[in-house]
Short mmCIF file of C-alpha atoms in Angstrom, two decimals:
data_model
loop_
_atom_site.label_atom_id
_atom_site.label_comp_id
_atom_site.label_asym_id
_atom_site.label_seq_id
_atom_site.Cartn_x
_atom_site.Cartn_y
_atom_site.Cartn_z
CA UNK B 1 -100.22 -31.61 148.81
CA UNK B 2 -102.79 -28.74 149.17
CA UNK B 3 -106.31 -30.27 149.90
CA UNK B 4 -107.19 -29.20 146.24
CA UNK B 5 -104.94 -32.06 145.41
CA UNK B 6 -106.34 -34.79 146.39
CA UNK B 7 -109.81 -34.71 145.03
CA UNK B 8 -108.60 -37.75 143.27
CA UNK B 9 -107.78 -39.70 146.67
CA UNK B 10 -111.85 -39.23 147.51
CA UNK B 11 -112.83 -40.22 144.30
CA UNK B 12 -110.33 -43.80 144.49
CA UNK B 13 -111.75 -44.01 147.97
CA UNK B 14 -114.91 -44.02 146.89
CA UNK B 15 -115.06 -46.13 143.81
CA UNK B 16 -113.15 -49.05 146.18
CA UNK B 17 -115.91 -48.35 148.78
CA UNK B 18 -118.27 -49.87 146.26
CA UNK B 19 -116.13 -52.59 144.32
CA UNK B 20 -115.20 -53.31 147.88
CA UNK B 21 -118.64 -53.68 149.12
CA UNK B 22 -120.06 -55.91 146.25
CA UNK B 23 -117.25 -58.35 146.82
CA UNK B 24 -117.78 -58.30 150.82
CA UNK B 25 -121.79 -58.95 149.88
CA UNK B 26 -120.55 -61.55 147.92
CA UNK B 27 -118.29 -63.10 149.92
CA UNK B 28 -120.78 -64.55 152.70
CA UNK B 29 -123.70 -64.86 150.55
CA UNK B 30 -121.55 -67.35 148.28
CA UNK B 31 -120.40 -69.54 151.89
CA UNK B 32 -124.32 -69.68 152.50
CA UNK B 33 -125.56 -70.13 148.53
CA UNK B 34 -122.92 -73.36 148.81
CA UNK B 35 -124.36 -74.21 151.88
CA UNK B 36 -128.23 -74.35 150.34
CA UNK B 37 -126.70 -76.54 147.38
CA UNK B 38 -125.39 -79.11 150.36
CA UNK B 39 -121.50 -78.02 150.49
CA UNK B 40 -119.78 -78.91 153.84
CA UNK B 41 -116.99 -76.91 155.96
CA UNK B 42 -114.31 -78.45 153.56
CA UNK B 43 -116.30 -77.47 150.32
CA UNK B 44 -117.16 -73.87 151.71
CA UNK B 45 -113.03 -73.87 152.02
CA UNK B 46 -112.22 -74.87 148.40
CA UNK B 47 -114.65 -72.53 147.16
CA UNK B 48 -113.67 -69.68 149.22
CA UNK B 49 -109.96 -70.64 148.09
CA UNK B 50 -110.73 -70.58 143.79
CA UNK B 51 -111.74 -66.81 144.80
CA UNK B 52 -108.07 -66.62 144.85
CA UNK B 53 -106.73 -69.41 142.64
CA UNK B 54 -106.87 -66.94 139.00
CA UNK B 55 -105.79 -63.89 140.60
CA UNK B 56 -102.53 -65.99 141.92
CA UNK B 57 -101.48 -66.11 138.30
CA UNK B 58 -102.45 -63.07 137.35
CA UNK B 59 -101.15 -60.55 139.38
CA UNK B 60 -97.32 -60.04 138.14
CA UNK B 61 -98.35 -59.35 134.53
CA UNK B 62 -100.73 -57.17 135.67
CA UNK B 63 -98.56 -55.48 137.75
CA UNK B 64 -95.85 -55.11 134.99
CA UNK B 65 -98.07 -54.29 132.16
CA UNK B 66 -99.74 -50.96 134.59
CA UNK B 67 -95.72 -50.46 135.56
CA UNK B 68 -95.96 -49.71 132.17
CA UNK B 69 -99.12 -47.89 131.40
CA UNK B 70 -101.89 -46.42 132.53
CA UNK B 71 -104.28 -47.94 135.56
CA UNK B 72 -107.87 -46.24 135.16
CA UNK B 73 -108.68 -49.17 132.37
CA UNK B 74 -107.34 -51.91 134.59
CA UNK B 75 -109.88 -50.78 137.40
CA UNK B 76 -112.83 -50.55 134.73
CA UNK B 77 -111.97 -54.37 133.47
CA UNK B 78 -111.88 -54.66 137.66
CA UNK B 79 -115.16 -52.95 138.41
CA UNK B 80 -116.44 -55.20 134.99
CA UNK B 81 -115.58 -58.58 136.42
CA UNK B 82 -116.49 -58.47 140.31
CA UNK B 83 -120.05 -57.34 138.60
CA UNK B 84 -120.07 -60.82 136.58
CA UNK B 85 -118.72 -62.85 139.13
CA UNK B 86 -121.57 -61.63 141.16
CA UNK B 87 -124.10 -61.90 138.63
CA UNK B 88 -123.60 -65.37 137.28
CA UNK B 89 -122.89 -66.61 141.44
CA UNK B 90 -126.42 -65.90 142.01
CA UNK B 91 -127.25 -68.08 139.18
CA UNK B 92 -124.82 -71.32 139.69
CA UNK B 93 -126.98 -74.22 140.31
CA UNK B 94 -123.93 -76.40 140.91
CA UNK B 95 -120.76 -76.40 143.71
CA UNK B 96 -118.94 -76.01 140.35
CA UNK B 97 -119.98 -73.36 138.60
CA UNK B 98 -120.18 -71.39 141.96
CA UNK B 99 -116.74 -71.99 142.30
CA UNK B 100 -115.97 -71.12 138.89
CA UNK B 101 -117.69 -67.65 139.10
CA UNK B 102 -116.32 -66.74 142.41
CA UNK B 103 -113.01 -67.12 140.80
CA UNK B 104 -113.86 -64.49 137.84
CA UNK B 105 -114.79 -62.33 141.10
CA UNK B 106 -111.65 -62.62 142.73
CA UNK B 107 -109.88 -62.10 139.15
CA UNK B 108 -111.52 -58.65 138.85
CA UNK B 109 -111.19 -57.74 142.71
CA UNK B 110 -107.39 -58.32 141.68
CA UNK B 111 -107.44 -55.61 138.56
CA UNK B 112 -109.36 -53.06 140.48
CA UNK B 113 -106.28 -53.14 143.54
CA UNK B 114 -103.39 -53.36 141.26
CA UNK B 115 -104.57 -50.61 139.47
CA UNK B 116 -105.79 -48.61 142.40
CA UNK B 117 -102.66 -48.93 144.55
CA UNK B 118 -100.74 -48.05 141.46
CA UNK B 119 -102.56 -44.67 141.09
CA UNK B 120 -101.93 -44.01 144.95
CA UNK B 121 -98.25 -44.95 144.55
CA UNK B 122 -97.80 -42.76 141.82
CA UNK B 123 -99.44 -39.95 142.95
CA UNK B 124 -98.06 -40.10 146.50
CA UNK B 125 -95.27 -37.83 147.89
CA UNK B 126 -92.62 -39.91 150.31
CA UNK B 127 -93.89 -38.29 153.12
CA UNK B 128 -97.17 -38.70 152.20
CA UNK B 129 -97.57 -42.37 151.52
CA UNK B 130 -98.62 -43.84 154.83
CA UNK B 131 -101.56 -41.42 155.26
CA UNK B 132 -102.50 -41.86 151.60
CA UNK B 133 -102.81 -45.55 151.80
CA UNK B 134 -104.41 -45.61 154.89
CA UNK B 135 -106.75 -43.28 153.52
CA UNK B 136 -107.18 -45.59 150.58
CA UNK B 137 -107.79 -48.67 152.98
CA UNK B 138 -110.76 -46.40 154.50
CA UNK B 139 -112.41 -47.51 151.24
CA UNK B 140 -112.16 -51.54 151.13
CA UNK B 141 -113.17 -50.72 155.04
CA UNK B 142 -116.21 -48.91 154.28
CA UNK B 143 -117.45 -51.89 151.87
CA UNK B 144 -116.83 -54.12 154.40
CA UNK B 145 -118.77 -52.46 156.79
CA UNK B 146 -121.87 -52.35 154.74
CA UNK B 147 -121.46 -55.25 152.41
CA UNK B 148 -121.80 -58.06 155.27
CA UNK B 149 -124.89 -56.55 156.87
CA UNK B 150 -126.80 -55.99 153.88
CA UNK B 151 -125.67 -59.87 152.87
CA UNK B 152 -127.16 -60.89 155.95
CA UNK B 153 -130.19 -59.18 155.85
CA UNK B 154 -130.92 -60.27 152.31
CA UNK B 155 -130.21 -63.67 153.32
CA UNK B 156 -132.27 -63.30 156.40
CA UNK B 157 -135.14 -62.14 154.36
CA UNK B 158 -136.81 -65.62 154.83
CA UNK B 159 -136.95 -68.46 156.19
CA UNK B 160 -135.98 -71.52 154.90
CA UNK B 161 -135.12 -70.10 151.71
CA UNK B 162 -131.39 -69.74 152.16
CA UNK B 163 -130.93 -70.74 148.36
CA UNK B 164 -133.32 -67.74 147.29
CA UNK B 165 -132.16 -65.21 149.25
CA UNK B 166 -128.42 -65.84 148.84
CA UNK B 167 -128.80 -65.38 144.92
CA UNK B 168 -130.65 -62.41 145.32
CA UNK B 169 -127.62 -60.84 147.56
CA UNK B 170 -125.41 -61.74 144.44
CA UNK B 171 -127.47 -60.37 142.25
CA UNK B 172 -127.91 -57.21 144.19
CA UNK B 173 -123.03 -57.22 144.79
CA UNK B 174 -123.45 -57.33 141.16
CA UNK B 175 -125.62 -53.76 140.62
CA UNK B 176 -122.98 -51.99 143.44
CA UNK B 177 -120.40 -53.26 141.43
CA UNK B 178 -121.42 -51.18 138.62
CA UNK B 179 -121.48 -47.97 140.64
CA UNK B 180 -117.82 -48.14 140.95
CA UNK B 181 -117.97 -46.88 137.08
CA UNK B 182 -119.46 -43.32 138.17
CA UNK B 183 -115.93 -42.52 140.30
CA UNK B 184 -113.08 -44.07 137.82
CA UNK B 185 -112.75 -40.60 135.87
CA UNK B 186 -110.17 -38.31 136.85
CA UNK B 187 -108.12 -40.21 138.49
CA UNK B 188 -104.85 -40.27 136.39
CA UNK B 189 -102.65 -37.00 137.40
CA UNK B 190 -103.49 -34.24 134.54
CA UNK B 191 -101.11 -33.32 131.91
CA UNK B 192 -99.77 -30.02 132.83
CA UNK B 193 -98.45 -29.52 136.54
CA UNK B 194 -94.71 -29.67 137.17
CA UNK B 195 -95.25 -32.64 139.46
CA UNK B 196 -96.38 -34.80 137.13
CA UNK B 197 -94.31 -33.63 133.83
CA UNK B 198 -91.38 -34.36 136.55
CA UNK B 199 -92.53 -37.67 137.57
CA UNK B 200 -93.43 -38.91 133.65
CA UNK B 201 -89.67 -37.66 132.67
CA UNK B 202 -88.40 -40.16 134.87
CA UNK B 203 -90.50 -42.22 134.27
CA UNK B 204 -89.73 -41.63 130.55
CA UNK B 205 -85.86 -41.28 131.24
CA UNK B 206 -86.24 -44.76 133.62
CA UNK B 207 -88.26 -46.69 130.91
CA UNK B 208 -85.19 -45.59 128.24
CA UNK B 209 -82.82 -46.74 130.39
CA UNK B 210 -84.47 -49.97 130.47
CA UNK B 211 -84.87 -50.59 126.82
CA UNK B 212 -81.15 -49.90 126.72
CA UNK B 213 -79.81 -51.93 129.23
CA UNK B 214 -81.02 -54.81 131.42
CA UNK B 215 -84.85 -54.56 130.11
CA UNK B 216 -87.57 -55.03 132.67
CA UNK B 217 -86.48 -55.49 136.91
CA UNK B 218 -86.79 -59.02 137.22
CA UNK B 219 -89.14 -60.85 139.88
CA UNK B 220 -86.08 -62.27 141.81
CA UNK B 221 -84.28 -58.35 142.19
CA UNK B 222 -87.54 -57.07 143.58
CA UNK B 223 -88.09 -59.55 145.99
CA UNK B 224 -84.35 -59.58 147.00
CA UNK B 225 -84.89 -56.02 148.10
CA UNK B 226 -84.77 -55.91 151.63
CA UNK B 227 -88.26 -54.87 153.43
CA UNK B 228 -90.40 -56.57 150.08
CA UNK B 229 -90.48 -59.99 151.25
CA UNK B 230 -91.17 -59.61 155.22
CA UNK B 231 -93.92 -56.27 153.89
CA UNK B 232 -94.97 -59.39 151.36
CA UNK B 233 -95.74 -62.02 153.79
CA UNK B 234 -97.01 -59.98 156.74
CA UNK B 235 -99.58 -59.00 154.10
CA UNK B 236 -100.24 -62.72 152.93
CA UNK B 237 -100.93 -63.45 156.92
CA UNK B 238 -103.33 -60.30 157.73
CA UNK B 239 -105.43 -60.48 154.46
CA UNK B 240 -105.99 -64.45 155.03
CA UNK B 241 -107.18 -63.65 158.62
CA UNK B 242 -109.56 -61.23 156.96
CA UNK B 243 -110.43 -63.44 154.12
CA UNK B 244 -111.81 -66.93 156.45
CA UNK B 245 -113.17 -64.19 158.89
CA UNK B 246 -115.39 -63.56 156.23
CA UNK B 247 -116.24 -66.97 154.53
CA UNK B 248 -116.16 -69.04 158.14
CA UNK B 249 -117.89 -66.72 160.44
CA UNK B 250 -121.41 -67.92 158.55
CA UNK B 251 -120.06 -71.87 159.50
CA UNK B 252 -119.62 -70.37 162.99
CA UNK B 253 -122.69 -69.15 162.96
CA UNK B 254 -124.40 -71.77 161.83
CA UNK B 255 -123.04 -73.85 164.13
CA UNK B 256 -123.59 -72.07 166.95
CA UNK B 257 -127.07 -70.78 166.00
CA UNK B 258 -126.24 -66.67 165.40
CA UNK B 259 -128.52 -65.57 162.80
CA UNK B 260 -127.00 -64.63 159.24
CA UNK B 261 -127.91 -60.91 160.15
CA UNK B 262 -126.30 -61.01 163.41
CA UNK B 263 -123.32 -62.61 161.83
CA UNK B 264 -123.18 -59.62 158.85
CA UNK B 265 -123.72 -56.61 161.91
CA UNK B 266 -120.49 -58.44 163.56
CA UNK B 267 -118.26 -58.91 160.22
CA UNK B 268 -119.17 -54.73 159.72
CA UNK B 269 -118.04 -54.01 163.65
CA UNK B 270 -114.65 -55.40 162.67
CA UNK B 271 -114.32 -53.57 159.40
CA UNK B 272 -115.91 -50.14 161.39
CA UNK B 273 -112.85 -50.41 163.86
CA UNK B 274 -110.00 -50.79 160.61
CA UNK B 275 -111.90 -47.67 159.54
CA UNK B 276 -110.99 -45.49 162.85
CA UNK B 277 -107.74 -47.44 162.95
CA UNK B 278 -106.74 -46.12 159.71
CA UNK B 279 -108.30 -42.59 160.84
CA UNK B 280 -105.41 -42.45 163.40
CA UNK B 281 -102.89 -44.29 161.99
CA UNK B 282 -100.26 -41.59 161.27
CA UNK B 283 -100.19 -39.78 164.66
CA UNK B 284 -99.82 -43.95 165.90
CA UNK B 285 -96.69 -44.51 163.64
CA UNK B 286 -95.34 -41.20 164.39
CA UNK B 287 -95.31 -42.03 168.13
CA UNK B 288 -94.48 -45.62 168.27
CA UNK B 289 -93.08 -46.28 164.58
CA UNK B 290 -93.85 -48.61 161.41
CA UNK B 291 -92.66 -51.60 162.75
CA UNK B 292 -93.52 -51.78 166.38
CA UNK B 293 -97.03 -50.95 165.02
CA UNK B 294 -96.62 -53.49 162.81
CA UNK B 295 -95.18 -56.26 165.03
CA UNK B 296 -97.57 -55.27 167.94
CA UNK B 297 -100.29 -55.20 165.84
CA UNK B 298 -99.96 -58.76 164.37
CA UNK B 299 -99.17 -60.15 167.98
CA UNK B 300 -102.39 -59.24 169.50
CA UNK B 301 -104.33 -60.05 165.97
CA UNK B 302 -103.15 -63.98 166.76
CA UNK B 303 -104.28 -63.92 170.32
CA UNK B 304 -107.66 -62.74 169.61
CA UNK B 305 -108.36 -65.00 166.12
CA UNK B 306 -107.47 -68.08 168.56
CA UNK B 307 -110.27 -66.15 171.33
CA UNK B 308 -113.06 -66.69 168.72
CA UNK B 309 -112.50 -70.08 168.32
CA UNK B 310 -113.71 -70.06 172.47
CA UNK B 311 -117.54 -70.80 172.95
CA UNK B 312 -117.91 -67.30 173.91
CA UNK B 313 -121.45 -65.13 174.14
CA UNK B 314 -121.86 -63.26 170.91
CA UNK B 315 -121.70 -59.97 172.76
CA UNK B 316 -117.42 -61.61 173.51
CA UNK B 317 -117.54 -62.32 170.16
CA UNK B 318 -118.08 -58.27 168.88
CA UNK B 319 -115.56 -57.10 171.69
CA UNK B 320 -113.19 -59.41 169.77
CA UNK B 321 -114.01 -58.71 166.52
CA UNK B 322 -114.06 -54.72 167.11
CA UNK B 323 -110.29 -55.18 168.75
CA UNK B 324 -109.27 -57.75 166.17
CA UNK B 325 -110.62 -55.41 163.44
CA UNK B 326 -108.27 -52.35 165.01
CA UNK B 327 -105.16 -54.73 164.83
CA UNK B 328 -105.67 -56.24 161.29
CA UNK B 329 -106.46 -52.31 160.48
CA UNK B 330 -102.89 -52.00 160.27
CA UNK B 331 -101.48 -54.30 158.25
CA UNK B 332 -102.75 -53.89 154.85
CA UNK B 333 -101.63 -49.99 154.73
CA UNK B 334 -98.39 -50.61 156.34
CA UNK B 335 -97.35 -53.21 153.91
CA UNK B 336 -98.05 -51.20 150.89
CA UNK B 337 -95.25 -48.28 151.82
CA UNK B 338 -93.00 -51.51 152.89
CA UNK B 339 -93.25 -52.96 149.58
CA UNK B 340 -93.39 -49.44 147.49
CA UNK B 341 -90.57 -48.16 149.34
CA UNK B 342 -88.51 -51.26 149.29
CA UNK B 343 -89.11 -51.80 145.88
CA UNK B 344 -86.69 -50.32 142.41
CA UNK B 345 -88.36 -47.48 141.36
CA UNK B 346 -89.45 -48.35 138.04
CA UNK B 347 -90.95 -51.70 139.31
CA UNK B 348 -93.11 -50.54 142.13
CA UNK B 349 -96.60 -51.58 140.30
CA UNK B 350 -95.13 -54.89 139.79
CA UNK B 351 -93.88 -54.94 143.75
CA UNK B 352 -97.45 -53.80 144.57
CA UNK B 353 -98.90 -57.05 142.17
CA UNK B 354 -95.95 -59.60 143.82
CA UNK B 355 -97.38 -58.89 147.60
CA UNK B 356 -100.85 -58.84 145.76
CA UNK B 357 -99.83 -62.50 144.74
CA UNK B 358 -98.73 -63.19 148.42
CA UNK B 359 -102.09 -62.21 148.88
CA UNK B 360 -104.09 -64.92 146.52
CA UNK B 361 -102.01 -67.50 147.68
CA UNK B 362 -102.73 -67.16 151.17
CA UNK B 363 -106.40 -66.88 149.95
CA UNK B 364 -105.96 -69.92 148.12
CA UNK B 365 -104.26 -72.13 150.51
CA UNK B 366 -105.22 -70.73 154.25
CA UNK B 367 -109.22 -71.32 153.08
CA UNK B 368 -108.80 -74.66 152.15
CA UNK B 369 -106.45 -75.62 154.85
CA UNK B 370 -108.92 -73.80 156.93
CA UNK B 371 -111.85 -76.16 155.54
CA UNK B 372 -109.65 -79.33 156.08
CA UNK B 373 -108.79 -78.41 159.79
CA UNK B 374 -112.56 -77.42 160.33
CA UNK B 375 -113.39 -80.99 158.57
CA UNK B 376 -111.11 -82.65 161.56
CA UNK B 377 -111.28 -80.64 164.57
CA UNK B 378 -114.32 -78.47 164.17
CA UNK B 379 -115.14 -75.23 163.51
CA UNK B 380 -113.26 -73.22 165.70
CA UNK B 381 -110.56 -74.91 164.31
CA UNK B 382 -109.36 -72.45 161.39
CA UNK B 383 -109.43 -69.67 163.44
CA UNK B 384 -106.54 -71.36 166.12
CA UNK B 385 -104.70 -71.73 162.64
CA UNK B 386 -105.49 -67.86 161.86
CA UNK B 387 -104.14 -67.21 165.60
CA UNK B 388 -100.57 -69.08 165.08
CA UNK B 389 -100.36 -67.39 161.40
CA UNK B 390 -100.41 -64.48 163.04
CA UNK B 391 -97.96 -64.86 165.47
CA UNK B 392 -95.95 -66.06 162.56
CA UNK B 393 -96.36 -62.16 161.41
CA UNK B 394 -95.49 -60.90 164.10
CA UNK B 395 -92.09 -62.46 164.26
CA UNK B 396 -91.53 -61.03 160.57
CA UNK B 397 -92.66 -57.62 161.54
CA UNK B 398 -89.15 -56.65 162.61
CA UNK B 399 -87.59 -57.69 159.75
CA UNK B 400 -88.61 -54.24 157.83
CA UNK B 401 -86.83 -51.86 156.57
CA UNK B 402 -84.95 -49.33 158.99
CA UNK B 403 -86.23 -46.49 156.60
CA UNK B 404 -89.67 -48.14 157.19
CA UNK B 405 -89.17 -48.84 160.56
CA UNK B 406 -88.86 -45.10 161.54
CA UNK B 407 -91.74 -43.04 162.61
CA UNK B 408 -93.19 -41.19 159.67
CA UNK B 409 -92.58 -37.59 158.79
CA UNK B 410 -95.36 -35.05 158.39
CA UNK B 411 -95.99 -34.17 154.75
CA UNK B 412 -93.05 -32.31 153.12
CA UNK B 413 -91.26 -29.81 154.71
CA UNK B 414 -88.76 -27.51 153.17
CA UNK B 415 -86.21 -29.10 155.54
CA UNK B 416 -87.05 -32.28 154.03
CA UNK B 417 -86.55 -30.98 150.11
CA UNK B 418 -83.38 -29.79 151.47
CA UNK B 419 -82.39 -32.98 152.34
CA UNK B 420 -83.66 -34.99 149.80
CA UNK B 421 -82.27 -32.53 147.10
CA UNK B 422 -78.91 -34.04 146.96
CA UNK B 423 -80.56 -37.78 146.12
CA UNK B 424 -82.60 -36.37 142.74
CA UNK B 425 -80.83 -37.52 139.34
CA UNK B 426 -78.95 -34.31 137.56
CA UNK B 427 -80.83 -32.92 134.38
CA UNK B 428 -79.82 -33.50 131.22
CA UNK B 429 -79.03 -30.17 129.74
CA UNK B 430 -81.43 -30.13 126.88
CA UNK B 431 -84.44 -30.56 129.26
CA UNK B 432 -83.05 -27.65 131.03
CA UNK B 433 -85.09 -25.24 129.39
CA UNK B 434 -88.24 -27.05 129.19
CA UNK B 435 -87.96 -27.28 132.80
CA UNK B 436 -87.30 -23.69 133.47
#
């Protein structure tokens, strides 16, 4: 694509930067909000897991009903709801109804990334996919570089008032939410190019076909696909390292007396090194391929989640979190083209919303196991849980797709359109002269 082309890449890049940065303010401020209205480590967990619990409903008709339509509204009802959720968490005076409002969070943190990843996977040449998503993972990086810090330094503000200042960080995640709004026009391909009257007449031709036969791809045919499931779960493992990274650092800190500023500056050194992971990640896959990467990456991401659950100085504890940040870097990018490329055609939104589901549930369930564990063993505990998870990824790594297991190709080449030429569909020959 000339560099023309993807204007609307910066502006989807963008917009996440901020609906990812009010939920990664929220995130922490809501562990330390819960811990000013008395929660313990296994409350912090169940709360940190209802973030999740709506969105694990949610996600496959969301997915099929933007499979279907348009995605710019979905990411407005998105950009809507993590602003609520926000809002109202600043104001819960109970365990409850902070629980309850982190969950309308997480619901609209869901509609902004199904319909976000929808747009890229639309809009996204074969070749081009891995670069596009990482690029697009640049954005929920950039939010969670800022977001933590300027949680912690809001709820560092002052002392002793914990309660105070962790509403005011809500409240604050709640007016970047509504930024988001300024970059969400544009960003469905225009009208008139040949790309895009191509890609709607198959998509028109596909959704005909549809109606006439089998109806909708079914749930079970996606996920029998082979390369879905392993890009599904390998997602489920590296998002629920990121997620109790950011809700049970603050318990680590707290129990170790780090400051809830020092604790934000080391959540934004791990999301700074996913941001020059994703920088380089193409020249990385084209050298050592998608699922060596993958595996490699997940391996060493286990290892040094178990590390930080080692009384180490807090100067280990960024050298960890900068490497651990690097390997989880990969994961979320690399799943995407597992699952889109894996995936039927005319089901890919609804692919993209099934590993999104993978997703929630590991959110739900790895936060409270995590708060269990930490109630038992401590609270280094969930991260030696986050550590064997990982390894658990690791071992599924290899189980991609050969096509996805191959080193990416740069961005088309006419030897490429050659090749692929034989695999498009014939025309029908009364769309042979609107083509023309």
């Amino acid at each position: 694509m000339p560099a023309g082309d993807r204007r609307w890449l910066l502006r989807l890049v963008i917009a996440f930067a901020f609906s990812q940065a009010a939920v990664s303010m929220a995130r922490p401020a809501v562990s330390y909000r819960a811990l000013a209205l008395g929660a313990d480590e296994r409350a912090v967990g169940v709360i940190a897991g209802v973030y999740a619990l709506l969105p694990l409903f949610a996600a496959v008709p969301l997915g099929r009903r933007t499979d279907r339509g348009r995605c710019v509204p979905l990411l407005a009802v998105g950009a809507a709801l993590i602003g609520v959720g926000c809002g109202l968490s600043g104001t819960a005076g109970s365990l409850a109804a902070l629980a309850a409002w982190s969950g309308v969070m997480g619901l609209g943190h869901l509609c902004f990334v199904i319909g976000a990843q929808s747009i890229v996977a639309r809009r996204s040449a074969p070749a081009d996919q891995d670069r596009n998503f990482g690029h697009f993972t640049i954005g929920a990086s950039l939010g969670q570089l800022v977001g933590p810090v300027a949680a912690g330094l809001l709820v560092s503000g002052q002392d002793g008032a914990m309660g105070r200042t962790s509403a005011l960080a809500l409240v604050v995640s709640a007016g970047v939410a509504a930024v988001s709004f300024l970059w969400l026009r544009r960003l469905e391909p225009p009208p008139t190019p040949r790309a895009a009257d191509k890609a709607r007449g198959k998509a028109e031709r596909s959704r005909k076909a549809r109606r006439a036969g089998s109806g909708k791809v079914s749930v079970r045919r996606i996920l029998r696909s082979r390369g879905v499931p392993s890009g599904i779960l390998v997602s489920l493992a590296v998002l629920s390292a990121t997620d109790i990274l950011t809700a049970y650092l603050p318990v680590i800190g707290e129990d170790r007396g780090i400051s809830p500023a020092t604790i934000g500056v080391l959540l934004s050194l791990r999301a700074a090194a996913a941001i020059a992971c994703r920088l380089v990640m193409t020249p990385m896959i084209q050298r050592v391929g998608r699922t060596v990467l993958l595996t490699v990456s997940c391996l060493l991401g286990g290892l040094l989640c178990a590390g930080i659950a080692l009384p180490v100085p807090v100067w280990g504890l960024a050298l960890m979190l900068v490497a651990l940040g690097f390997c989880l870097g990969v994961g979320q990018p690399l799943s995407m083209t597992t699952v889109v490329r894996a995936a039927p055609a005319e089901a890919r939104s609804t692919a993209l919303a099934l590993r999104l589901t993978g997703n929630r549930l590991g959110q739900v369930a790895a936060p409270a196991s995590a708060g269990l564990v930490a109630g038992v063993a401590g609270t280094g505990a969930p991260f030696m849980m986050l550590g064997v998870l990982l390894l658990g990824a690791a071992g599924l790594g290899v189980r991609s797709t050969p096509r996805d297991a191959a080193p990416s190709a740069p961005p088309s080449t006419p030897a490429q359109v050659k090749a692929k030429a034989p695999e498009e569909p014939p025309v029908p020959a009364d769309e042979g002269p609107q083509r023309r």
